[in-house]
mmCIF file of C-alpha atoms in Angstrom:
data_model
loop_
_atom_site.group_PDB
_atom_site.id
_atom_site.type_symbol
_atom_site.label_atom_id
_atom_site.label_comp_id
_atom_site.label_asym_id
_atom_site.label_seq_id
_atom_site.Cartn_x
_atom_site.Cartn_y
_atom_site.Cartn_z
ATOM 1 C CA MET A 1 -21.648 -55.665 26.683
ATOM 2 C CA VAL A 2 -18.982 -53.769 27.992
ATOM 3 C CA PHE A 3 -16.817 -55.090 25.348
ATOM 4 C CA PHE A 4 -19.695 -53.970 22.787
ATOM 5 C CA GLY A 5 -19.590 -50.545 24.155
ATOM 6 C CA TYR A 6 -15.651 -50.616 23.763
ATOM 7 C CA MET A 7 -16.074 -51.821 20.257
ATOM 8 C CA VAL A 8 -18.546 -49.164 18.951
ATOM 9 C CA PHE A 9 -16.635 -46.027 20.432
ATOM 10 C CA SER A 10 -13.051 -47.355 20.173
ATOM 11 C CA ILE A 11 -13.783 -46.583 16.484
ATOM 12 C CA LEU A 12 -15.151 -43.421 16.930
ATOM 13 C CA PHE A 13 -12.673 -41.906 19.838
ATOM 14 C CA GLY A 14 -9.888 -43.299 17.235
ATOM 15 C CA LEU A 15 -11.424 -40.851 14.294
ATOM 16 C CA LEU A 16 -12.049 -38.134 16.451
ATOM 17 C CA ALA A 17 -8.771 -38.139 18.084
ATOM 18 C CA ASP A 18 -6.832 -38.168 14.503
ATOM 19 C CA ARG A 19 -8.805 -35.150 14.197
ATOM 20 C CA TYR A 20 -9.129 -33.037 17.044
ATOM 21 C CA GLY A 21 -6.308 -34.273 19.114
ATOM 22 C CA ARG A 22 -5.238 -37.314 21.283
ATOM 23 C CA TRP A 23 -5.335 -35.150 24.726
ATOM 24 C CA LYS A 24 -8.983 -34.233 24.334
ATOM 25 C CA ILE A 25 -10.165 -37.600 23.784
ATOM 26 C CA LEU A 26 -8.127 -38.946 26.446
ATOM 27 C CA LEU A 27 -9.421 -36.452 29.160
ATOM 28 C CA ILE A 28 -13.584 -37.213 27.655
ATOM 29 C CA SER A 29 -13.020 -41.020 27.796
ATOM 30 C CA PHE A 30 -11.766 -41.073 31.930
ATOM 31 C CA LEU A 31 -14.858 -38.527 32.611
ATOM 32 C CA TRP A 32 -17.195 -40.741 30.855
ATOM 33 C CA GLY A 33 -15.430 -43.955 32.121
ATOM 34 C CA ALA A 34 -15.538 -42.837 35.925
ATOM 35 C CA TYR A 35 -18.776 -41.200 35.676
ATOM 36 C CA PHE A 36 -20.999 -44.121 34.535
ATOM 37 C CA SER A 37 -18.646 -46.779 36.574
ATOM 38 C CA LEU A 38 -19.790 -44.772 39.662
ATOM 39 C CA LEU A 39 -23.343 -44.764 38.600
ATOM 40 C CA THR A 40 -23.372 -48.454 38.264
ATOM 41 C CA SER A 41 -22.980 -49.151 41.967
ATOM 42 C CA PHE A 42 -26.431 -47.523 42.066
ATOM 43 C CA ALA A 43 -28.251 -49.487 39.491
ATOM 44 C CA PRO A 44 -31.659 -50.830 40.501
ATOM 45 C CA SER A 45 -32.166 -53.500 38.506
ATOM 46 C CA TYR A 46 -29.668 -55.911 36.215
ATOM 47 C CA ILE A 47 -30.938 -54.321 33.061
ATOM 48 C CA TRP A 48 -29.690 -50.910 34.498
ATOM 49 C CA PHE A 49 -26.468 -52.623 35.506
ATOM 50 C CA VAL A 50 -25.748 -54.125 31.963
ATOM 51 C CA PHE A 51 -26.450 -50.443 30.383
ATOM 52 C CA LEU A 52 -24.276 -48.808 32.428
ATOM 53 C CA ARG A 53 -21.547 -51.329 31.976
ATOM 54 C CA THR A 54 -21.904 -51.140 28.675
ATOM 55 C CA MET A 55 -21.509 -47.210 29.214
ATOM 56 C CA VAL A 56 -18.297 -47.749 30.803
ATOM 57 C CA GLY A 57 -16.838 -49.604 27.968
ATOM 58 C CA CYS A 58 -17.684 -46.595 25.606
ATOM 59 C CA GLY A 59 -15.571 -44.509 27.948
ATOM 60 C CA VAL A 60 -12.481 -46.943 28.710
ATOM 61 C CA SER A 61 -12.073 -47.583 24.567
ATOM 62 C CA GLY A 62 -10.459 -43.816 24.766
ATOM 63 C CA HIS A 63 -7.931 -44.892 27.140
ATOM 64 C CA SER A 64 -5.334 -46.187 24.358
ATOM 65 C CA GLN A 65 -4.884 -42.394 23.347
ATOM 66 C CA GLY A 66 -2.621 -42.264 26.597
ATOM 67 C CA LEU A 67 -0.404 -44.904 24.964
ATOM 68 C CA ILE A 68 -0.501 -43.225 21.663
ATOM 69 C CA ILE A 69 0.833 -39.824 23.214
ATOM 70 C CA LYS A 70 3.572 -41.568 25.017
ATOM 71 C CA THR A 71 4.345 -43.162 21.631
ATOM 72 C CA GLU A 72 4.574 -39.716 19.744
ATOM 73 C CA PHE A 73 6.971 -38.276 22.490
ATOM 74 C CA LEU A 74 9.407 -41.262 22.999
ATOM 75 C CA PRO A 75 12.270 -41.192 20.698
ATOM 76 C CA THR A 76 12.840 -44.272 18.265
ATOM 77 C CA LYS A 77 15.403 -46.000 20.431
ATOM 78 C CA TYR A 78 13.783 -45.924 23.737
ATOM 79 C CA ARG A 79 10.432 -47.146 22.478
ATOM 80 C CA GLY A 80 11.013 -50.758 22.823
ATOM 81 C CA TYR A 81 12.025 -50.613 26.355
ATOM 82 C CA MET A 82 9.457 -47.915 27.694
ATOM 83 C CA LEU A 83 6.413 -48.881 26.397
ATOM 84 C CA PRO A 84 6.270 -52.236 27.811
ATOM 85 C CA LEU A 85 6.769 -50.874 31.210
ATOM 86 C CA SER A 86 3.172 -49.726 31.198
ATOM 87 C CA GLN A 87 2.395 -53.307 31.814
ATOM 88 C CA VAL A 88 3.789 -52.520 35.401
ATOM 89 C CA PHE A 89 0.691 -50.395 36.126
ATOM 90 C CA TRP A 90 -1.990 -52.600 34.589
ATOM 91 C CA LEU A 91 -0.614 -55.264 36.821
ATOM 92 C CA ALA A 92 -0.772 -53.027 39.583
ATOM 93 C CA GLY A 93 -4.433 -52.090 38.861
ATOM 94 C CA SER A 94 -5.316 -55.991 38.389
ATOM 95 C CA LEU A 95 -3.867 -56.911 41.686
ATOM 96 C CA LEU A 96 -5.549 -53.913 43.449
ATOM 97 C CA ILE A 97 -8.958 -54.720 42.061
ATOM 98 C CA ILE A 98 -8.483 -58.897 43.523
ATOM 99 C CA GLY A 99 -7.565 -57.448 46.549
ATOM 100 C CA LEU A 100 -10.006 -55.445 47.125
ATOM 101 C CA ALA A 101 -12.718 -57.763 45.752
ATOM 102 C CA SER A 102 -11.333 -60.266 48.444
ATOM 103 C CA VAL A 103 -12.057 -57.869 51.188
ATOM 104 C CA ILE A 104 -14.979 -55.890 50.248
ATOM 105 C CA ILE A 105 -17.314 -58.218 48.369
ATOM 106 C CA PRO A 106 -17.580 -61.046 51.470
ATOM 107 C CA THR A 107 -18.372 -58.178 53.888
ATOM 108 C CA ILE A 108 -20.064 -54.600 52.218
ATOM 109 C CA GLY A 109 -20.953 -56.322 48.905
ATOM 110 C CA TRP A 110 -20.324 -55.749 45.030
ATOM 111 C CA ARG A 111 -21.794 -52.293 44.840
ATOM 112 C CA TRP A 112 -19.030 -50.680 47.356
ATOM 113 C CA LEU A 113 -16.484 -52.717 45.201
ATOM 114 C CA ILE A 114 -17.218 -50.542 42.160
ATOM 115 C CA ARG A 115 -17.355 -47.358 44.310
ATOM 116 C CA VAL A 116 -14.066 -47.951 45.817
ATOM 117 C CA ALA A 117 -12.683 -48.951 42.207
ATOM 118 C CA SER A 118 -13.954 -45.383 40.813
ATOM 119 C CA ILE A 119 -12.169 -43.586 42.953
ATOM 120 C CA PRO A 120 -8.406 -43.699 41.380
ATOM 121 C CA GLY A 121 -10.074 -42.727 37.573
ATOM 122 C CA ILE A 122 -11.535 -39.591 39.375
ATOM 123 C CA ILE A 123 -8.341 -38.728 40.951
ATOM 124 C CA LEU A 124 -6.421 -39.440 38.113
ATOM 125 C CA ILE A 125 -8.445 -36.706 36.076
ATOM 126 C CA MET A 126 -6.617 -34.212 38.036
ATOM 127 C CA ALA A 127 -3.285 -35.110 36.274
ATOM 128 C CA PHE A 128 -4.348 -33.933 33.084
ATOM 129 C CA LYS A 129 -3.021 -30.477 33.721
ATOM 130 C CA PHE A 130 0.429 -32.419 33.777
ATOM 131 C CA ILE A 131 -0.165 -34.017 30.558
ATOM 132 C CA PRO A 132 0.379 -32.170 27.269
ATOM 133 C CA GLU A 133 -1.269 -32.855 23.922
ATOM 134 C CA SER A 134 1.198 -34.613 21.091
ATOM 135 C CA ALA A 135 3.735 -32.411 19.618
ATOM 136 C CA ARG A 136 3.695 -34.203 16.457
ATOM 137 C CA PHE A 137 -0.229 -34.133 16.205
ATOM 138 C CA ASN A 138 0.079 -30.414 16.740
ATOM 139 C CA VAL A 139 2.517 -30.188 13.986
ATOM 140 C CA SER A 140 0.812 -32.107 11.722
ATOM 141 C CA THR A 141 -2.337 -30.079 12.259
ATOM 142 C CA GLY A 142 -0.225 -26.744 11.506
ATOM 143 C CA ASN A 143 -0.355 -25.823 15.464
ATOM 144 C CA THR A 144 3.199 -25.153 15.270
ATOM 145 C CA PRO A 145 3.248 -22.646 18.107
ATOM 146 C CA ALA A 146 1.372 -25.096 20.511
ATOM 147 C CA ALA A 147 4.062 -27.861 19.775
ATOM 148 C CA LEU A 148 7.031 -25.481 20.682
ATOM 149 C CA ALA A 149 5.335 -24.451 23.529
ATOM 150 C CA THR A 150 5.143 -28.273 24.683
ATOM 151 C CA LEU A 151 8.877 -28.913 23.768
ATOM 152 C CA GLU A 152 10.150 -25.753 25.569
ATOM 153 C CA ARG A 153 8.333 -26.689 28.378
ATOM 154 C CA ILE A 154 9.962 -30.455 28.271
ATOM 155 C CA ALA A 155 13.444 -28.690 27.758
ATOM 156 C CA LYS A 156 12.858 -26.711 30.630
ATOM 157 C CA MET A 157 11.804 -29.585 32.825
ATOM 158 C CA ASN A 158 14.828 -31.298 31.861
ATOM 159 C CA ARG A 159 17.364 -28.072 32.048
ATOM 160 C CA ALA A 160 18.100 -28.487 28.170
ATOM 161 C CA VAL A 161 18.430 -25.806 25.501
ATOM 162 C CA MET A 162 16.176 -26.003 22.429
ATOM 163 C CA PRO A 163 17.991 -27.020 19.381
ATOM 164 C CA GLU A 164 18.228 -24.105 16.761
ATOM 165 C CA GLY A 165 15.835 -24.013 13.765
ATOM 166 C CA LYS A 166 12.272 -24.207 13.227
ATOM 167 C CA LEU A 167 9.718 -26.868 12.881
ATOM 168 C CA VAL A 168 8.671 -27.470 9.142
ATOM 169 C CA GLU A 169 5.885 -30.270 8.450
ATOM 170 C CA PRO A 170 3.441 -29.880 5.701
ATOM 171 C CA VAL A 171 -0.281 -29.581 7.354
ATOM 172 C CA LEU A 172 -2.087 -32.408 6.395
ATOM 173 C CA GLU A 173 -5.949 -31.869 5.867
ATOM 174 C CA LYS A 174 -6.659 -35.418 4.861
ATOM 175 C CA ARG A 175 -6.702 -37.287 8.222
ATOM 176 C CA GLY A 176 -8.584 -40.001 10.211
ATOM 177 C CA ARG A 177 -10.108 -41.357 6.962
ATOM 178 C CA PHE A 178 -10.844 -45.198 6.873
ATOM 179 C CA ALA A 179 -9.957 -45.455 3.382
ATOM 180 C CA ASP A 180 -6.267 -45.059 4.198
ATOM 181 C CA LEU A 181 -6.378 -48.096 6.315
ATOM 182 C CA LEU A 182 -6.919 -50.042 3.392
ATOM 183 C CA ASP A 183 -4.812 -48.265 0.801
ATOM 184 C CA ALA A 184 -2.553 -50.555 -1.164
ATOM 185 C CA LYS A 185 0.475 -49.699 0.886
ATOM 186 C CA TYR A 186 -1.278 -50.744 4.380
ATOM 187 C CA LEU A 187 -4.048 -53.120 3.246
ATOM 188 C CA ARG A 188 -2.152 -56.266 4.162
ATOM 189 C CA THR A 189 -0.769 -55.043 7.180
ATOM 190 C CA THR A 190 -4.170 -53.757 8.364
ATOM 191 C CA LEU A 191 -5.901 -57.079 7.777
ATOM 192 C CA GLN A 192 -3.393 -58.761 9.464
ATOM 193 C CA ILE A 193 -2.908 -56.588 12.732
ATOM 194 C CA TRP A 194 -6.993 -57.165 13.061
ATOM 195 C CA VAL A 195 -6.700 -60.726 12.643
ATOM 196 C CA ILE A 196 -3.931 -60.467 15.374
ATOM 197 C CA TRP A 197 -5.849 -58.551 17.921
ATOM 198 C CA LEU A 198 -9.101 -60.266 17.536
ATOM 199 C CA GLY A 199 -6.712 -63.918 18.169
ATOM 200 C CA ILE A 200 -4.955 -62.147 21.139
ATOM 201 C CA SER A 201 -7.803 -60.545 23.021
ATOM 202 C CA PHE A 202 -10.047 -63.840 22.756
ATOM 203 C CA ALA A 203 -7.006 -65.405 24.230
ATOM 204 C CA TYR A 204 -6.421 -63.219 26.764
ATOM 205 C CA TYR A 205 -9.904 -63.230 28.063
ATOM 206 C CA GLY A 206 -10.244 -66.630 27.687
ATOM 207 C CA VAL A 207 -7.518 -67.362 29.958
ATOM 208 C CA ILE A 208 -8.884 -65.108 32.748
ATOM 209 C CA LEU A 209 -12.612 -66.415 32.279
ATOM 210 C CA ALA A 210 -11.323 -69.950 32.275
ATOM 211 C CA SER A 211 -8.945 -69.221 35.559
ATOM 212 C CA ALA A 212 -12.450 -68.405 37.278
ATOM 213 C CA GLU A 213 -14.176 -71.086 35.717
ATOM 214 C CA LEU A 214 -11.431 -73.852 36.532
ATOM 215 C CA LEU A 215 -11.921 -72.521 40.190
ATOM 216 C CA GLU A 216 -15.622 -72.162 40.495
ATOM 217 C CA ARG A 217 -16.232 -75.499 39.107
ATOM 218 C CA ASP A 218 -13.442 -77.449 41.048
ATOM 219 C CA LEU A 219 -12.202 -79.208 38.047
ATOM 220 C CA VAL A 220 -9.385 -81.827 38.584
ATOM 221 C CA CYS A 221 -7.540 -83.241 35.265
ATOM 222 C CA GLY A 222 -10.250 -81.785 33.172
ATOM 223 C CA SER A 223 -13.428 -83.319 34.857
ATOM 224 C CA LYS A 224 -16.275 -81.582 36.491
ATOM 225 C CA SER A 225 -16.342 -82.966 40.218
ATOM 226 C CA ASP A 226 -19.685 -84.639 41.400
ATOM 227 C CA SER A 227 -20.096 -82.364 44.389
ATOM 228 C CA GLU A 228 -23.147 -80.051 43.658
ATOM 229 C CA VAL A 229 -22.655 -76.305 44.038
ATOM 230 C CA VAL A 230 -24.595 -73.815 45.968
ATOM 231 C CA VAL A 231 -25.364 -70.295 45.076
ATOM 232 C CA THR A 232 -25.461 -68.120 48.410
ATOM 233 C CA GLN A 233 -26.398 -64.683 47.739
ATOM 234 C CA GLY A 234 -26.729 -62.356 50.491
ATOM 235 C CA ASN A 235 -29.788 -63.506 52.735
ATOM 236 C CA SER A 236 -31.459 -65.018 50.102
ATOM 237 C CA GLU A 237 -32.644 -68.744 49.899
ATOM 238 C CA GLU A 238 -30.051 -71.007 48.561
ATOM 239 C CA GLY A 239 -30.681 -72.583 45.252
ATOM 240 C CA GLN A 240 -28.615 -74.370 42.750
ATOM 241 C CA SER A 241 -27.113 -72.141 40.061
ATOM 242 C CA PRO A 242 -27.362 -73.206 36.288
ATOM 243 C CA CYS A 243 -23.923 -71.743 35.785
ATOM 244 C CA HIS A 244 -22.531 -73.298 38.802
ATOM 245 C CA CYS A 245 -21.571 -69.879 40.755
ATOM 246 C CA HIS A 246 -20.577 -69.536 44.195
ATOM 247 C CA LEU A 247 -18.631 -67.034 46.322
ATOM 248 C CA PHE A 248 -14.973 -67.368 46.145
ATOM 249 C CA ALA A 249 -12.948 -68.646 49.199
ATOM 250 C CA PRO A 250 -9.930 -66.619 50.253
ATOM 251 C CA SER A 251 -7.565 -69.437 48.484
ATOM 252 C CA ASP A 252 -9.165 -68.615 45.082
ATOM 253 C CA TYR A 253 -8.583 -65.176 45.321
ATOM 254 C CA GLN A 254 -4.926 -66.110 46.158
ATOM 255 C CA THR A 255 -4.664 -68.089 43.145
ATOM 256 C CA MET A 256 -5.713 -65.405 40.935
ATOM 257 C CA ILE A 257 -3.243 -62.692 42.265
ATOM 258 C CA ILE A 258 -0.651 -65.493 41.525
ATOM 259 C CA SER A 259 -1.789 -65.777 37.883
ATOM 260 C CA THR A 260 -2.191 -62.558 37.799
ATOM 261 C CA VAL A 261 1.294 -61.765 38.607
ATOM 262 C CA GLY A 262 2.590 -63.963 36.044
ATOM 263 C CA GLU A 263 1.335 -61.036 33.551
ATOM 264 C CA ILE A 264 4.540 -59.061 34.626
ATOM 265 C CA ALA A 265 6.883 -62.424 34.644
ATOM 266 C CA LEU A 266 7.766 -62.474 31.538
ATOM 267 C CA ASN A 267 8.439 -58.693 30.686
ATOM 268 C CA PRO A 268 11.959 -58.446 30.721
ATOM 269 C CA LEU A 269 12.312 -61.411 28.228
ATOM 270 C CA ASN A 270 9.413 -59.586 26.193
ATOM 271 C CA ILE A 271 11.355 -56.333 26.350
ATOM 272 C CA LEU A 272 14.658 -58.357 25.173
ATOM 273 C CA GLY A 273 12.885 -59.895 22.283
ATOM 274 C CA ILE A 274 10.981 -56.726 21.144
ATOM 275 C CA ASN A 275 14.336 -55.048 20.639
ATOM 276 C CA PHE A 276 16.606 -57.837 19.873
ATOM 277 C CA LEU A 277 14.486 -60.079 17.300
ATOM 278 C CA GLY A 278 12.014 -57.488 16.435
ATOM 279 C CA ARG A 279 8.217 -57.061 16.834
ATOM 280 C CA ARG A 280 7.045 -59.358 14.401
ATOM 281 C CA LEU A 281 9.507 -62.572 15.452
ATOM 282 C CA SER A 282 8.966 -61.865 18.824
ATOM 283 C CA LEU A 283 5.241 -61.551 18.714
ATOM 284 C CA SER A 284 5.013 -64.899 16.549
ATOM 285 C CA ILE A 285 7.417 -66.846 19.348
ATOM 286 C CA THR A 286 5.076 -65.980 22.338
ATOM 287 C CA MET A 287 1.540 -66.706 20.139
ATOM 288 C CA GLY A 288 3.141 -70.339 19.587
ATOM 289 C CA CYS A 289 3.753 -70.796 23.286
ATOM 290 C CA THR A 290 0.712 -69.473 24.110
ATOM 291 C CA ALA A 291 -1.181 -72.040 21.878
ATOM 292 C CA LEU A 292 1.189 -74.805 23.471
ATOM 293 C CA PHE A 293 0.623 -73.990 26.741
ATOM 294 C CA PHE A 294 -3.472 -73.778 26.236
ATOM 295 C CA LEU A 295 -3.142 -77.508 25.240
ATOM 296 C CA LEU A 296 -1.132 -78.022 28.434
ATOM 297 C CA LEU A 297 -3.863 -76.930 30.618
ATOM 298 C CA ASN A 298 -5.747 -80.428 29.680
ATOM 299 C CA ILE A 299 -2.849 -82.550 31.580
ATOM 300 C CA CYS A 300 -3.782 -84.093 34.777
ATOM 301 C CA THR A 301 -2.002 -82.202 37.325
ATOM 302 C CA SER A 302 -2.157 -81.071 40.801
ATOM 303 C CA SER A 303 -3.595 -77.789 41.853
ATOM 304 C CA ALA A 304 -0.036 -76.290 41.903
ATOM 305 C CA GLY A 305 0.423 -77.539 38.487
ATOM 306 C CA LEU A 306 -2.717 -75.733 37.003
ATOM 307 C CA ILE A 307 -1.698 -72.350 38.948
ATOM 308 C CA GLY A 308 1.873 -72.961 37.390
ATOM 309 C CA PHE A 309 0.206 -73.387 34.035
ATOM 310 C CA LEU A 310 -2.465 -70.249 34.336
ATOM 311 C CA PHE A 311 0.640 -68.341 35.785
ATOM 312 C CA VAL A 312 2.326 -68.906 32.553
ATOM 313 C CA LEU A 313 -0.491 -68.607 30.135
ATOM 314 C CA ARG A 314 -1.116 -65.086 31.795
ATOM 315 C CA ALA A 315 2.613 -64.051 31.108
ATOM 316 C CA LEU A 316 2.166 -65.068 27.482
ATOM 317 C CA VAL A 317 -0.883 -63.359 26.739
ATOM 318 C CA ALA A 318 0.175 -59.966 28.374
ATOM 319 C CA ALA A 319 3.740 -60.121 26.466
ATOM 320 C CA ASN A 320 1.211 -60.797 23.151
ATOM 321 C CA PHE A 321 -0.655 -57.504 24.081
ATOM 322 C CA ASN A 322 2.239 -55.496 24.691
ATOM 323 C CA THR A 323 4.096 -56.151 21.696
ATOM 324 C CA ILE A 324 0.973 -55.609 19.247
ATOM 325 C CA TYR A 325 -0.250 -52.619 21.255
ATOM 326 C CA ILE A 326 3.620 -51.140 20.302
ATOM 327 C CA TYR A 327 3.402 -52.497 16.663
ATOM 328 C CA THR A 328 0.158 -50.921 15.923
ATOM 329 C CA ALA A 329 1.055 -47.629 17.598
ATOM 330 C CA GLU A 330 4.380 -47.653 15.247
ATOM 331 C CA VAL A 331 3.337 -49.046 11.702
ATOM 332 C CA TYR A 332 0.924 -46.273 10.967
ATOM 333 C CA PRO A 333 1.615 -42.527 10.254
ATOM 334 C CA THR A 334 0.340 -39.908 12.377
ATOM 335 C CA THR A 335 -2.728 -38.798 10.230
ATOM 336 C CA MET A 336 -4.166 -42.230 11.086
ATOM 337 C CA ARG A 337 -2.559 -43.707 14.255
ATOM 338 C CA ALA A 338 -5.366 -42.975 16.365
ATOM 339 C CA LEU A 339 -7.855 -44.486 13.874
ATOM 340 C CA GLY A 340 -5.776 -47.755 13.268
ATOM 341 C CA MET A 341 -5.328 -47.973 17.230
ATOM 342 C CA GLY A 342 -9.125 -47.621 17.331
ATOM 343 C CA THR A 343 -10.158 -49.899 14.716
ATOM 344 C CA SER A 344 -7.428 -52.658 16.212
ATOM 345 C CA GLY A 345 -9.246 -52.158 19.394
ATOM 346 C CA SER A 346 -12.635 -52.505 18.144
ATOM 347 C CA LEU A 347 -11.861 -55.952 16.621
ATOM 348 C CA CYS A 348 -10.069 -56.805 19.755
ATOM 349 C CA ARG A 349 -13.462 -56.646 21.240
ATOM 350 C CA ILE A 350 -15.054 -59.313 19.166
ATOM 351 C CA GLY A 351 -12.392 -61.710 20.242
ATOM 352 C CA ALA A 352 -13.162 -60.755 24.242
ATOM 353 C CA MET A 353 -17.143 -60.840 23.486
ATOM 354 C CA VAL A 354 -16.764 -64.620 22.076
ATOM 355 C CA ALA A 355 -14.446 -65.719 24.823
ATOM 356 C CA PRO A 356 -17.052 -66.077 27.603
ATOM 357 C CA PHE A 357 -19.229 -68.526 25.260
ATOM 358 C CA ILE A 358 -16.143 -70.616 24.790
ATOM 359 C CA SER A 359 -14.252 -70.433 28.495
ATOM 360 C CA GLN A 360 -17.746 -70.935 30.282
ATOM 361 C CA VAL A 361 -20.154 -72.376 28.271
ATOM 362 C CA LEU A 362 -18.106 -74.626 25.528
ATOM 363 C CA MET A 363 -15.591 -75.530 28.438
ATOM 364 C CA SER A 364 -18.569 -76.868 30.481
ATOM 365 C CA ALA A 365 -19.373 -79.269 27.606
ATOM 366 C CA SER A 366 -15.829 -79.985 26.712
ATOM 367 C CA ILE A 367 -12.697 -78.963 28.365
ATOM 368 C CA LEU A 368 -10.551 -80.070 25.775
ATOM 369 C CA GLY A 369 -12.802 -78.974 22.894
ATOM 370 C CA ALA A 370 -12.401 -75.414 24.139
ATOM 371 C CA LEU A 371 -8.646 -75.188 24.719
ATOM 372 C CA CYS A 372 -8.129 -76.614 21.305
ATOM 373 C CA LEU A 373 -10.243 -73.862 19.797
ATOM 374 C CA PHE A 374 -7.948 -71.334 21.771
ATOM 375 C CA SER A 375 -4.977 -73.247 20.718
ATOM 376 C CA SER A 376 -6.086 -73.181 17.151
ATOM 377 C CA VAL A 377 -6.806 -69.329 17.125
ATOM 378 C CA CYS A 378 -3.300 -68.726 18.944
ATOM 379 C CA VAL A 379 -1.603 -70.490 15.859
ATOM 380 C CA ILE A 380 -3.407 -68.485 13.133
ATOM 381 C CA CYS A 381 -2.213 -65.300 14.764
ATOM 382 C CA ALA A 382 1.777 -66.811 15.314
ATOM 383 C CA ILE A 383 1.501 -67.014 11.406
ATOM 384 C CA SER A 384 -0.057 -63.845 10.722
ATOM 385 C CA ALA A 385 2.484 -62.307 13.039
ATOM 386 C CA PHE A 386 5.477 -63.452 11.163
ATOM 387 C CA THR A 387 4.411 -62.823 7.848
ATOM 388 C CA LEU A 388 3.527 -59.166 8.639
ATOM 389 C CA PRO A 389 4.833 -57.142 5.630
ATOM 390 C CA ILE A 390 6.602 -54.383 7.998
ATOM 391 C CA GLU A 391 8.900 -54.631 10.764
ATOM 392 C CA THR A 392 8.743 -51.218 13.008
ATOM 393 C CA LYS A 393 12.047 -52.003 15.285
ATOM 394 C CA GLY A 394 14.242 -49.222 14.761
ATOM 395 C CA ARG A 395 12.048 -47.420 12.431
ATOM 396 C CA ALA A 396 11.127 -43.697 12.656
ATOM 397 C CA LEU A 397 7.414 -42.766 13.239
ATOM 398 C CA GLN A 398 5.950 -42.007 9.919
ATOM 399 C CA GLN A 399 4.041 -38.371 9.672
ATOM 400 C CA ILE A 400 2.349 -39.080 6.248
ATOM 401 C CA LYS A 401 1.361 -42.499 4.521
#
């Protein structure tokens, strides 16, 4: 349901960002996400919990506008280096929440985990006074004075002199239209991007959920252990859970931290691949490797071997996300960049919604079947990436289609 909220509002926020500005939508999404995240900790029932987490998903869907603002400010030659470095901060957030969970859940419970986890989002709202609206967006809407003010502020901050001349761009009235995404020039690109986003999300959340599932079920060599798993919840009576859930041991949190650190392991290679091989070839290679390592999870191995495979898989799926985020932000013109990112993010959540049923439900019936399905989807994505019609490496951002 979190992903459902993301799916619905990702398109809406993308549409609004192309028409009214990236900064406004980014601020609204942060306020929305922080507010409903905090409310979740006071949920009186499971239904309320699910509803409030859905609303959090709606808010989080607008956070991608931050990447678009950054993309529209960065020079062409630096985009392939600077945008992947965002992954470092994603990793920091992932490690922080696992570390907090290991301390807070066993002691004072999940409600306090959500309250503490809401604090960074609330604090970050104060940082918005330092974030400018995209100068490219302002120019495309005819608000040249605002774009000039932003550029002058940047020049002053860097102790540089503004170039002589005037900003001249045609004002574009037709912006943020779905028809433009499916125009003959971008139709094939859009459809293939959607397939890739859906598949990458399916694989990414599949790896995360499969990691937790393998740990919870104590799976060794692809078979479930004979030991029964008992659920202990607070002071309630013990009972057997149909999903075999139990509280994580400290070693389980350590395993999750190790596999999560894997998300940054391939970042240097990913940056080199993006800049020297290009976005398409780099993505097709990492997707192909992801397919291979999903199959390797079924090999009979030790606990250290399993952690190693999960580590590499997390690195690969993170590299996939890095590349497709950059490609999507670069391939569309300013008039529909946010909508292109929004629709892609929306399709992406379909993969995220399906992933739990494969990595938790199907995996309980057939480990090999679930892994083969994940691998097959990655192969399809690798082919789609290799055959994308436009390469954005070294290509200037387009203002109009």
